[in-house]
Amino acid sequence: MTDQPYELHGLKLSYFTGKLEAYLRAKGIAFTFVEMDTADFRRCAKETGVAQMPQLRTPQGDWLTDTTAIMARFEDQGMEPQFRPLTATGAFLSRLLEDAFDEWLWRPALYYRWAFEEDSRLMGRQIARTMLRDVPAPLWIRSLVITTRQKREYLRADGVTRDNGPTVEGHYLAVLDMLEPVLAAQAFLFGDRPCEADFGLFGPMFRHFSHDPTPAAILRERAPNVLAWTARLWAATPETLSGSLRVGDPPGDLDPLLRCIGADYLPYLATNLAAVARHAPKVSFESFGARFEIPASPYRAACWLDLRRQFAALSPGEQSAVSARLGGAGGLDGTGPDLGLSAPASGRRIANRHWM
């Protein structure tokens, strides 16, 4: 490590930027924040080979991207405080939950931001004033352009229709109901110290669900302990965590959420992998009882294969314990194609549409 700070390039309303900010703060890693405009966005993309946010420049001048890989890089270095659970099953379930919170909650987070007039008008204007500040056009034009673009990319292209919109809302409500008793009983998801799963959940909860008007009102009324956890994790530093012990396996109160992910998210990952394997442009799947059709994602396929490899590295007893918590292996046992893809290291990343 070095006394020189990292440079975190992103936006203060971004899902994944907020996730990485919270991790760096809790880890005690010094960084300066660089608010992206379109020119900086292009510069970062040139350095890493992928147009997304956030991007992290090291004191040595190297560039890192993909929040999951960045966190894994620091955890592998053994820096204190460490956030990877001590048990093999706990470490695997934390990594699986982090992936699910990144990708499974992406749709409801973006839905609430762009499907409701008050939210979309507010957030479109904020993006126009920040990221598009170097675009030579009046603010109202920039706001209109970005709002139109976001609705196209994160509603229509993500399979949201009038018919399945209420299902997306039900997804959010169900997750809040499963999280509330867990976070009423303890400080963080697995115990007294956060783990990777907490930071994965923080992405949608902090910059979307607790920030945007419509989901924030629901969060305040329906899940006050989840809201309190959001503030607690944002306030976490090495000093505030100094008396906490590393966590192990998740508590039993998390089993309803784990089973829901096993029944709803893991089948989607298997279906997406099959679509990528046959080079299909779209993947059709069912989530919470509604049908969605979205672009097939090589990135999610790569991450799913990496999770399967991590599962294969567990002992038979550990695999059985994980499967029991999930209500079944859900394809983690290696059924289906293996494309030779690997989850990206903290440099280049397989193309994905995520940038907000």
Short mmCIF file of C-alpha atoms in Angstrom, two decimals:
data_model
loop_
_atom_site.label_atom_id
_atom_site.label_comp_id
_atom_site.label_asym_id
_atom_site.label_seq_id
_atom_site.Cartn_x
_atom_site.Cartn_y
_atom_site.Cartn_z
CA MET A 1 0.00 0.00 0.00
CA THR A 2 1.00 3.63 -0.36
CA ASP A 3 0.25 6.91 1.37
CA GLN A 4 -0.91 8.35 -1.94
CA PRO A 5 -4.68 8.18 -2.47
CA TYR A 6 -6.53 6.24 -5.12
CA GLU A 7 -8.71 8.12 -7.61
CA LEU A 8 -12.33 6.99 -7.73
CA HIS A 9 -14.05 8.12 -10.92
CA GLY A 10 -17.84 7.95 -10.87
CA LEU A 11 -21.04 9.77 -9.98
CA LYS A 12 -22.59 10.44 -6.59
CA LEU A 13 -25.88 8.94 -7.75
CA SER A 14 -24.39 5.76 -9.21
CA TYR A 15 -25.31 2.26 -7.96
CA PHE A 16 -21.82 0.76 -8.24
CA THR A 17 -19.92 3.94 -7.37
CA GLY A 18 -21.70 4.08 -4.01
CA LYS A 19 -20.92 0.41 -3.40
CA LEU A 20 -17.20 0.93 -3.95
CA GLU A 21 -17.14 4.20 -1.96
CA ALA A 22 -18.57 2.41 1.08
CA TYR A 23 -16.05 -0.42 0.75
CA LEU A 24 -13.04 1.91 0.49
CA ARG A 25 -14.28 3.96 3.46
CA ALA A 26 -14.79 0.86 5.63
CA LYS A 27 -11.43 -0.53 4.55
CA GLY A 28 -9.63 2.70 5.36
CA ILE A 29 -8.26 3.10 1.83
CA ALA A 30 -7.60 6.75 1.06
CA PHE A 31 -9.15 8.02 -2.15
CA THR A 32 -10.14 11.20 -3.89
CA PHE A 33 -13.42 11.38 -5.76
CA VAL A 34 -13.46 12.52 -9.39
CA GLU A 35 -16.94 13.33 -10.65
CA MET A 36 -17.22 12.03 -14.18
CA ASP A 37 -18.32 14.08 -17.14
CA THR A 38 -18.61 12.61 -20.62
CA ALA A 39 -14.96 13.37 -21.43
CA ASP A 40 -13.71 11.64 -18.26
CA PHE A 41 -16.04 8.72 -18.95
CA ARG A 42 -14.40 8.28 -22.36
CA ARG A 43 -10.89 8.65 -20.91
CA CYS A 44 -11.53 5.97 -18.31
CA ALA A 45 -13.03 3.66 -20.92
CA LYS A 46 -9.90 4.07 -23.04
CA GLU A 47 -7.74 3.06 -20.08
CA THR A 48 -9.71 -0.04 -19.07
CA GLY A 49 -11.34 -1.08 -22.32
CA VAL A 50 -14.90 -0.85 -20.98
CA ALA A 51 -17.31 2.07 -20.69
CA GLN A 52 -18.76 1.86 -17.19
CA MET A 53 -18.53 3.39 -13.76
CA PRO A 54 -16.88 3.46 -11.36
CA GLN A 55 -13.26 3.23 -12.40
CA LEU A 56 -10.40 3.24 -9.89
CA ARG A 57 -6.91 4.58 -10.60
CA THR A 58 -4.19 3.28 -8.29
CA PRO A 59 -1.41 5.47 -6.89
CA GLN A 60 0.93 3.63 -9.28
CA GLY A 61 -1.17 4.72 -12.27
CA ASP A 62 -2.88 1.38 -12.96
CA TRP A 63 -6.62 1.26 -13.63
CA LEU A 64 -9.09 -1.12 -11.97
CA THR A 65 -12.73 -1.74 -12.79
CA ASP A 66 -15.56 -4.07 -11.75
CA THR A 67 -16.41 -3.56 -8.09
CA THR A 68 -16.55 -7.28 -7.31
CA ALA A 69 -13.05 -7.87 -8.64
CA ILE A 70 -11.69 -4.74 -6.94
CA MET A 71 -13.01 -5.86 -3.55
CA ALA A 72 -11.64 -9.38 -4.09
CA ARG A 73 -8.24 -7.89 -4.91
CA PHE A 74 -8.07 -6.03 -1.60
CA GLU A 75 -9.46 -8.95 0.41
CA ASP A 76 -6.87 -11.29 -1.16
CA GLN A 77 -4.15 -8.93 0.08
CA GLY A 78 -5.27 -9.59 3.66
CA MET A 79 -5.69 -5.93 4.59
CA GLU A 80 -7.45 -5.22 7.87
CA PRO A 81 -10.28 -4.96 8.53
CA GLN A 82 -11.01 -8.09 6.52
CA PHE A 83 -14.54 -8.58 5.26
CA ARG A 84 -14.42 -12.09 3.81
CA PRO A 85 -16.13 -14.60 6.16
CA LEU A 86 -13.89 -17.06 7.97
CA THR A 87 -15.73 -20.26 6.98
CA ALA A 88 -15.64 -21.68 3.46
CA THR A 89 -19.43 -21.88 3.31
CA GLY A 90 -19.80 -18.35 4.67
CA ALA A 91 -17.27 -17.00 2.16
CA PHE A 92 -19.11 -18.68 -0.71
CA LEU A 93 -22.56 -17.50 0.37
CA SER A 94 -21.26 -13.96 0.87
CA ARG A 95 -19.86 -13.96 -2.66
CA LEU A 96 -23.09 -15.41 -4.06
CA LEU A 97 -25.21 -12.82 -2.26
CA GLU A 98 -22.94 -10.02 -3.45
CA ASP A 99 -23.45 -11.16 -7.03
CA ALA A 100 -27.21 -11.44 -6.53
CA PHE A 101 -27.50 -7.98 -5.01
CA ASP A 102 -25.46 -6.54 -7.88
CA GLU A 103 -27.50 -8.14 -10.64
CA TRP A 104 -30.80 -9.46 -9.22
CA LEU A 105 -31.70 -6.12 -7.63
CA TRP A 106 -30.55 -4.14 -10.66
CA ARG A 107 -33.96 -4.26 -12.33
CA PRO A 108 -36.07 -3.02 -9.39
CA ALA A 109 -33.48 -0.32 -8.58
CA LEU A 110 -33.51 1.06 -12.14
CA TYR A 111 -37.26 0.52 -12.48
CA TYR A 112 -38.06 2.78 -9.54
CA ARG A 113 -35.65 5.42 -10.81
CA TRP A 114 -37.06 5.65 -14.34
CA ALA A 115 -40.65 4.35 -14.29
CA PHE A 116 -42.05 7.04 -11.98
CA GLU A 117 -42.40 10.62 -13.18
CA GLU A 118 -41.13 12.36 -10.03
CA ASP A 119 -38.10 10.09 -9.78
CA SER A 120 -37.17 10.18 -13.47
CA ARG A 121 -37.52 13.95 -13.69
CA LEU A 122 -35.32 14.48 -10.62
CA MET A 123 -32.64 11.96 -11.57
CA GLY A 124 -32.58 12.96 -15.23
CA ARG A 125 -31.90 16.55 -14.20
CA GLN A 126 -29.20 15.50 -11.74
CA ILE A 127 -27.36 13.48 -14.40
CA ALA A 128 -27.73 16.35 -16.86
CA ARG A 129 -26.15 18.73 -14.32
CA THR A 130 -23.27 16.37 -13.45
CA MET A 131 -22.17 13.85 -16.05
CA LEU A 132 -23.49 15.86 -19.00
CA ARG A 133 -22.16 19.18 -17.72
CA ASP A 134 -19.59 19.32 -20.55
CA VAL A 135 -22.25 18.83 -23.25
CA PRO A 136 -22.91 22.20 -24.96
CA ALA A 137 -26.70 22.22 -24.74
CA PRO A 138 -29.32 23.80 -22.47
CA LEU A 139 -30.05 21.94 -19.24
CA TRP A 140 -33.59 21.04 -20.31
CA ILE A 141 -32.32 19.40 -23.51
CA ARG A 142 -29.65 17.45 -21.63
CA SER A 143 -32.29 16.34 -19.11
CA LEU A 144 -34.64 15.21 -21.86
CA VAL A 145 -31.89 13.31 -23.70
CA ILE A 146 -30.64 11.44 -20.64
CA THR A 147 -34.14 10.61 -19.36
CA THR A 148 -35.16 9.24 -22.76
CA ARG A 149 -31.96 7.23 -22.98
CA GLN A 150 -32.29 5.79 -19.48
CA LYS A 151 -35.91 4.75 -19.95
CA ARG A 152 -35.00 3.01 -23.18
CA GLU A 153 -31.99 1.18 -21.70
CA TYR A 154 -33.22 0.36 -18.21
CA LEU A 155 -36.93 -0.20 -18.75
CA ARG A 156 -37.71 -1.34 -22.29
CA ALA A 157 -34.35 -3.02 -22.96
CA ASP A 158 -34.47 -4.67 -19.54
CA GLY A 159 -37.75 -6.36 -20.33
CA VAL A 160 -40.05 -4.15 -18.26
CA THR A 161 -43.60 -3.85 -19.59
CA ARG A 162 -46.92 -2.60 -18.26
CA ASP A 163 -47.85 -6.19 -17.50
CA ASN A 164 -44.77 -7.13 -15.47
CA GLY A 165 -44.08 -3.73 -13.85
CA PRO A 166 -46.11 -4.60 -10.72
CA THR A 167 -44.02 -7.77 -10.39
CA VAL A 168 -40.84 -5.68 -10.24
CA GLU A 169 -42.41 -3.67 -7.42
CA GLY A 170 -43.30 -6.91 -5.66
CA HIS A 171 -39.68 -8.04 -5.98
CA TYR A 172 -38.53 -4.96 -4.04
CA LEU A 173 -41.18 -5.37 -1.35
CA ALA A 174 -40.39 -9.06 -0.89
CA VAL A 175 -36.67 -8.37 -0.45
CA LEU A 176 -37.37 -5.66 2.13
CA ASP A 177 -39.62 -8.03 4.06
CA MET A 178 -36.93 -10.72 4.09
CA LEU A 179 -34.16 -8.31 5.11
CA GLU A 180 -36.00 -6.40 7.84
CA PRO A 181 -35.94 -9.10 10.57
CA VAL A 182 -32.29 -9.91 9.82
CA LEU A 183 -31.12 -6.32 10.22
CA ALA A 184 -33.37 -5.75 13.23
CA ALA A 185 -31.46 -8.51 15.02
CA GLN A 186 -27.85 -7.62 14.16
CA ALA A 187 -25.70 -4.83 12.78
CA PHE A 188 -24.86 -6.40 9.41
CA LEU A 189 -26.07 -9.28 7.27
CA PHE A 190 -23.84 -11.99 8.77
CA GLY A 191 -23.20 -10.49 12.21
CA ASP A 192 -21.23 -7.68 13.85
CA ARG A 193 -18.95 -6.98 10.88
CA PRO A 194 -19.86 -6.40 7.23
CA CYS A 195 -18.90 -8.85 4.51
CA GLU A 196 -18.92 -8.69 0.71
CA ALA A 197 -22.67 -9.35 0.74
CA ASP A 198 -23.27 -6.13 2.70
CA PHE A 199 -21.41 -4.05 0.14
CA GLY A 200 -23.28 -5.75 -2.69
CA LEU A 201 -26.60 -4.90 -1.05
CA PHE A 202 -25.41 -1.36 -0.38
CA GLY A 203 -25.22 -0.54 -4.11
CA PRO A 204 -28.97 -0.61 -4.78
CA MET A 205 -30.00 0.35 -1.25
CA PHE A 206 -27.89 3.49 -0.85
CA ARG A 207 -27.97 5.28 -4.17
CA HIS A 208 -31.36 4.03 -5.37
CA PHE A 209 -33.80 2.66 -2.82
CA SER A 210 -32.88 5.07 0.01
CA HIS A 211 -32.29 8.03 -2.31
CA ASP A 212 -34.94 8.12 -5.05
CA PRO A 213 -38.28 9.51 -3.85
CA THR A 214 -40.65 6.61 -4.53
CA PRO A 215 -38.62 3.65 -3.19
CA ALA A 216 -37.22 5.75 -0.33
CA ALA A 217 -40.72 6.46 0.97
CA ILE A 218 -41.47 2.73 0.88
CA LEU A 219 -38.19 1.90 2.63
CA ARG A 220 -38.82 4.35 5.47
CA GLU A 221 -42.25 2.91 6.21
CA ARG A 222 -41.75 -0.76 5.47
CA ALA A 223 -38.17 -1.54 6.55
CA PRO A 224 -36.74 1.02 9.00
CA ASN A 225 -34.02 -1.36 10.14
CA VAL A 226 -32.82 -1.79 6.57
CA LEU A 227 -32.68 1.99 6.31
CA ALA A 228 -30.68 2.14 9.56
CA TRP A 229 -28.28 -0.51 8.23
CA THR A 230 -27.71 1.65 5.13
CA ALA A 231 -26.55 4.56 7.29
CA ARG A 232 -24.55 2.23 9.54
CA LEU A 233 -22.57 0.77 6.64
CA TRP A 234 -21.93 4.22 5.15
CA ALA A 235 -20.55 5.32 8.53
CA ALA A 236 -18.35 2.22 8.93
CA THR A 237 -14.60 2.82 9.21
CA PRO A 238 -11.71 0.71 10.51
CA GLU A 239 -12.08 2.58 13.82
CA THR A 240 -15.80 1.87 14.23
CA LEU A 241 -15.23 -1.79 13.31
CA SER A 242 -12.15 -2.28 15.49
CA GLY A 243 -13.99 -4.25 18.18
CA SER A 244 -15.87 -6.51 15.78
CA LEU A 245 -14.90 -10.06 14.87
CA ARG A 246 -14.88 -11.51 11.37
CA VAL A 247 -18.12 -13.29 10.58
CA GLY A 248 -18.67 -16.93 9.65
CA ASP A 249 -21.80 -18.54 8.23
CA PRO A 250 -24.88 -16.35 7.74
CA PRO A 251 -27.61 -16.52 10.40
CA GLY A 252 -30.67 -18.69 9.90
CA ASP A 253 -32.81 -15.55 9.52
CA LEU A 254 -31.23 -15.11 6.07
CA ASP A 255 -32.53 -18.48 4.83
CA PRO A 256 -35.78 -17.11 3.33
CA LEU A 257 -33.72 -14.71 1.20
CA LEU A 258 -31.20 -17.40 0.28
CA ARG A 259 -33.99 -19.77 -0.77
CA CYS A 260 -35.64 -17.01 -2.80
CA ILE A 261 -32.39 -16.34 -4.64
CA GLY A 262 -31.97 -20.08 -5.18
CA ALA A 263 -35.47 -20.35 -6.66
CA ASP A 264 -35.57 -17.09 -8.66
CA TYR A 265 -32.08 -15.81 -9.52
CA LEU A 266 -30.04 -18.98 -10.00
CA PRO A 267 -32.41 -20.42 -12.64
CA TYR A 268 -32.08 -17.13 -14.56
CA LEU A 269 -28.28 -17.42 -14.44
CA ALA A 270 -28.46 -20.96 -15.82
CA THR A 271 -30.85 -19.86 -18.58
CA ASN A 272 -28.63 -16.88 -19.44
CA LEU A 273 -25.56 -19.12 -19.65
CA ALA A 274 -27.38 -21.43 -22.06
CA ALA A 275 -28.36 -18.44 -24.21
CA VAL A 276 -24.78 -17.13 -24.29
CA ALA A 277 -23.53 -20.62 -25.16
CA ARG A 278 -25.71 -20.76 -28.26
CA HIS A 279 -25.01 -17.11 -29.15
CA ALA A 280 -28.64 -16.13 -28.71
CA PRO A 281 -29.16 -12.36 -28.55
CA LYS A 282 -31.98 -12.60 -25.99
CA VAL A 283 -32.81 -14.64 -22.94
CA SER A 284 -36.39 -15.28 -21.82
CA PHE A 285 -37.04 -16.24 -18.21
CA GLU A 286 -39.57 -16.03 -15.39
CA SER A 287 -39.03 -13.96 -12.23
CA PHE A 288 -41.52 -13.68 -9.38
CA GLY A 289 -44.15 -15.22 -11.63
CA ALA A 290 -43.78 -12.79 -14.56
CA ARG A 291 -42.06 -13.27 -17.91
CA PHE A 292 -39.09 -11.12 -18.98
CA GLU A 293 -37.01 -11.01 -22.13
CA ILE A 294 -33.67 -9.20 -22.01
CA PRO A 295 -30.32 -9.24 -23.85
CA ALA A 296 -28.17 -12.27 -23.03
CA SER A 297 -25.28 -11.18 -20.78
CA PRO A 298 -21.78 -12.64 -21.29
CA TYR A 299 -20.69 -10.88 -18.10
CA ARG A 300 -23.31 -12.61 -15.98
CA ALA A 301 -22.46 -15.90 -17.69
CA ALA A 302 -18.80 -15.44 -16.75
CA CYS A 303 -19.65 -14.63 -13.15
CA TRP A 304 -21.99 -17.62 -12.94
CA LEU A 305 -19.24 -19.94 -14.17
CA ASP A 306 -16.88 -18.45 -11.62
CA LEU A 307 -19.42 -19.11 -8.86
CA ARG A 308 -19.73 -22.69 -10.08
CA ARG A 309 -15.96 -23.11 -9.91
CA GLN A 310 -15.94 -21.71 -6.38
CA PHE A 311 -18.71 -24.12 -5.44
CA ALA A 312 -16.73 -27.03 -6.94
CA ALA A 313 -13.78 -26.11 -4.72
CA LEU A 314 -15.86 -26.72 -1.59
CA SER A 315 -15.81 -30.10 0.12
CA PRO A 316 -18.82 -32.41 -0.42
CA GLY A 317 -20.08 -31.58 3.07
CA GLU A 318 -19.72 -27.86 2.45
CA GLN A 319 -21.53 -28.18 -0.88
CA SER A 320 -24.39 -29.99 0.84
CA ALA A 321 -24.60 -27.27 3.49
CA VAL A 322 -24.73 -24.51 0.86
CA SER A 323 -27.34 -26.38 -1.19
CA ALA A 324 -29.49 -26.84 1.90
CA ARG A 325 -29.41 -23.10 2.62
CA LEU A 326 -30.39 -22.34 -0.99
CA GLY A 327 -33.12 -24.97 -1.21
CA GLY A 328 -31.09 -26.92 -3.80
CA ALA A 329 -27.89 -26.50 -5.78
CA GLY A 330 -29.65 -24.54 -8.53
CA GLY A 331 -27.06 -25.49 -11.16
CA LEU A 332 -24.06 -24.68 -8.98
CA ASP A 333 -23.11 -28.35 -9.19
CA GLY A 334 -21.84 -27.81 -12.73
CA THR A 335 -24.73 -28.87 -14.92
CA GLY A 336 -24.93 -26.96 -18.19
CA PRO A 337 -22.28 -25.59 -20.56
CA ASP A 338 -18.87 -24.29 -19.56
CA LEU A 339 -17.71 -21.74 -22.10
CA GLY A 340 -14.18 -21.28 -20.85
CA LEU A 341 -15.16 -17.80 -19.69
CA SER A 342 -13.66 -16.48 -16.51
CA ALA A 343 -14.90 -13.72 -14.25
CA PRO A 344 -12.89 -10.59 -14.98
CA ALA A 345 -9.99 -9.58 -12.82
CA SER A 346 -9.97 -6.03 -11.51
CA GLY A 347 -8.83 -4.70 -14.85
CA ARG A 348 -10.78 -5.40 -18.02
CA ARG A 349 -14.30 -6.66 -17.87
CA ILE A 350 -16.56 -8.47 -20.30
CA ALA A 351 -18.92 -5.88 -21.75
CA ASN A 352 -21.98 -5.15 -19.69
CA ARG A 353 -24.58 -2.39 -19.94
CA HIS A 354 -24.21 -1.23 -16.35
CA TRP A 355 -22.95 2.29 -15.94
CA MET A 356 -25.36 3.96 -13.52
#
